[in-house]
XYZ file of C-alpha atoms in Angstrom:
109
model
C -22.377 115.907 -98.026
C -20.455 114.402 -100.837
C -21.415 113.454 -104.173
C -18.818 111.122 -106.359
C -18.190 110.886 -110.207
C -15.772 107.918 -111.058
C -14.706 107.878 -115.574
C -13.235 104.407 -115.366
C -10.607 103.184 -118.217
C -9.428 107.185 -119.583
C -7.247 106.581 -122.280
C -5.059 109.064 -121.478
C -1.818 108.451 -119.279
C -2.909 109.618 -115.494
C 0.761 111.186 -115.280
C -0.740 114.077 -117.965
C -4.490 113.738 -116.490
C -3.214 114.626 -112.552
C -1.748 117.839 -114.240
C -4.290 119.553 -114.908
C -6.296 117.661 -111.419
C -3.785 120.056 -109.326
C -5.228 123.191 -110.672
C -8.741 122.861 -109.656
C -8.813 120.794 -105.877
C -10.150 123.112 -103.626
C -11.696 125.953 -106.223
C -15.545 126.077 -106.770
C -17.310 124.351 -109.201
C -17.850 127.606 -110.636
C -14.359 128.432 -110.478
C -12.738 125.124 -111.885
C -15.651 125.004 -114.977
C -14.342 128.051 -115.769
C -10.206 126.845 -116.047
C -10.753 123.662 -117.725
C -12.653 125.607 -120.088
C -10.149 127.502 -121.014
C -6.817 124.734 -120.571
C -5.730 123.669 -123.417
C -4.873 120.212 -122.314
C -6.956 117.152 -123.687
C -7.489 116.437 -120.283
C -9.342 118.952 -119.196
C -12.464 117.894 -121.441
C -12.211 114.833 -119.533
C -12.409 116.364 -116.575
C -13.954 118.298 -117.360
C -17.062 116.096 -117.806
C -16.396 114.448 -114.508
C -17.198 117.523 -113.009
C -20.818 118.589 -114.479
C -21.426 114.517 -113.737
C -20.334 114.975 -109.651
C -22.370 117.974 -110.039
C -25.332 116.681 -111.706
C -24.936 113.723 -109.662
C -25.690 115.904 -106.449
C -28.432 118.052 -107.396
C -30.262 115.037 -108.465
C -28.903 112.276 -105.637
C -28.491 114.655 -103.124
C -30.523 118.232 -103.800
C -26.875 119.920 -103.619
C -27.494 124.009 -103.969
C -25.270 123.984 -106.734
C -23.486 127.595 -105.610
C -22.472 126.756 -102.751
C -20.900 122.882 -104.427
C -16.701 122.869 -104.218
C -13.836 120.060 -105.486
C -13.206 118.727 -101.999
C -11.088 115.994 -103.822
C -10.318 114.690 -106.553
C -7.749 112.248 -107.754
C -6.498 109.703 -111.138
C -4.831 106.190 -110.532
C -3.169 104.587 -113.117
C -5.257 102.011 -114.798
C -4.019 98.744 -117.125
C -1.984 99.502 -119.354
C -2.920 98.227 -123.415
C 0.059 96.243 -124.537
C 0.906 97.542 -128.308
C 3.809 96.580 -130.834
C 5.589 99.261 -133.572
C 7.190 97.315 -136.622
C 11.417 98.025 -136.039
C 14.758 97.087 -138.851
C 15.578 93.714 -139.082
C 12.259 92.124 -137.872
C 12.407 93.731 -134.564
C 9.450 94.702 -132.634
C 8.883 97.294 -129.947
C 6.239 97.491 -126.966
C 4.863 100.402 -126.550
C 2.580 100.770 -123.670
C -0.909 102.926 -124.485
C -1.871 104.485 -120.880
C -4.826 104.613 -118.960
C -6.312 105.806 -116.328
C -9.304 106.201 -113.114
C -11.022 109.380 -112.782
C -12.824 110.516 -109.461
C -14.413 113.880 -108.330
C -16.064 114.412 -104.927
C -17.963 117.572 -104.960
C -19.272 118.846 -101.131
C -20.450 121.984 -99.795
């Protein structure tokens, strides 16, 4: 039985988030939370919340035993970019894209 947690529209690029997601794929939830707690990256805090949400969903909705859970699937999809303009010299402007992503975490026994 797999339980899912999805966080949509996170204000961080998918590329940066995938670096941290690759560290915890296939690990037990206790080991994954330990890795995320001590990682200095911004994405680690966001992924930790997603994993904790998936654990809570599994416990509440499915009555799963937390000690047996492991991260079966985790993936990060690119979401819509926010387009912004930055002022440049001589009245010009450059476009800046602020990246967002969707995070999906599935836990199961």
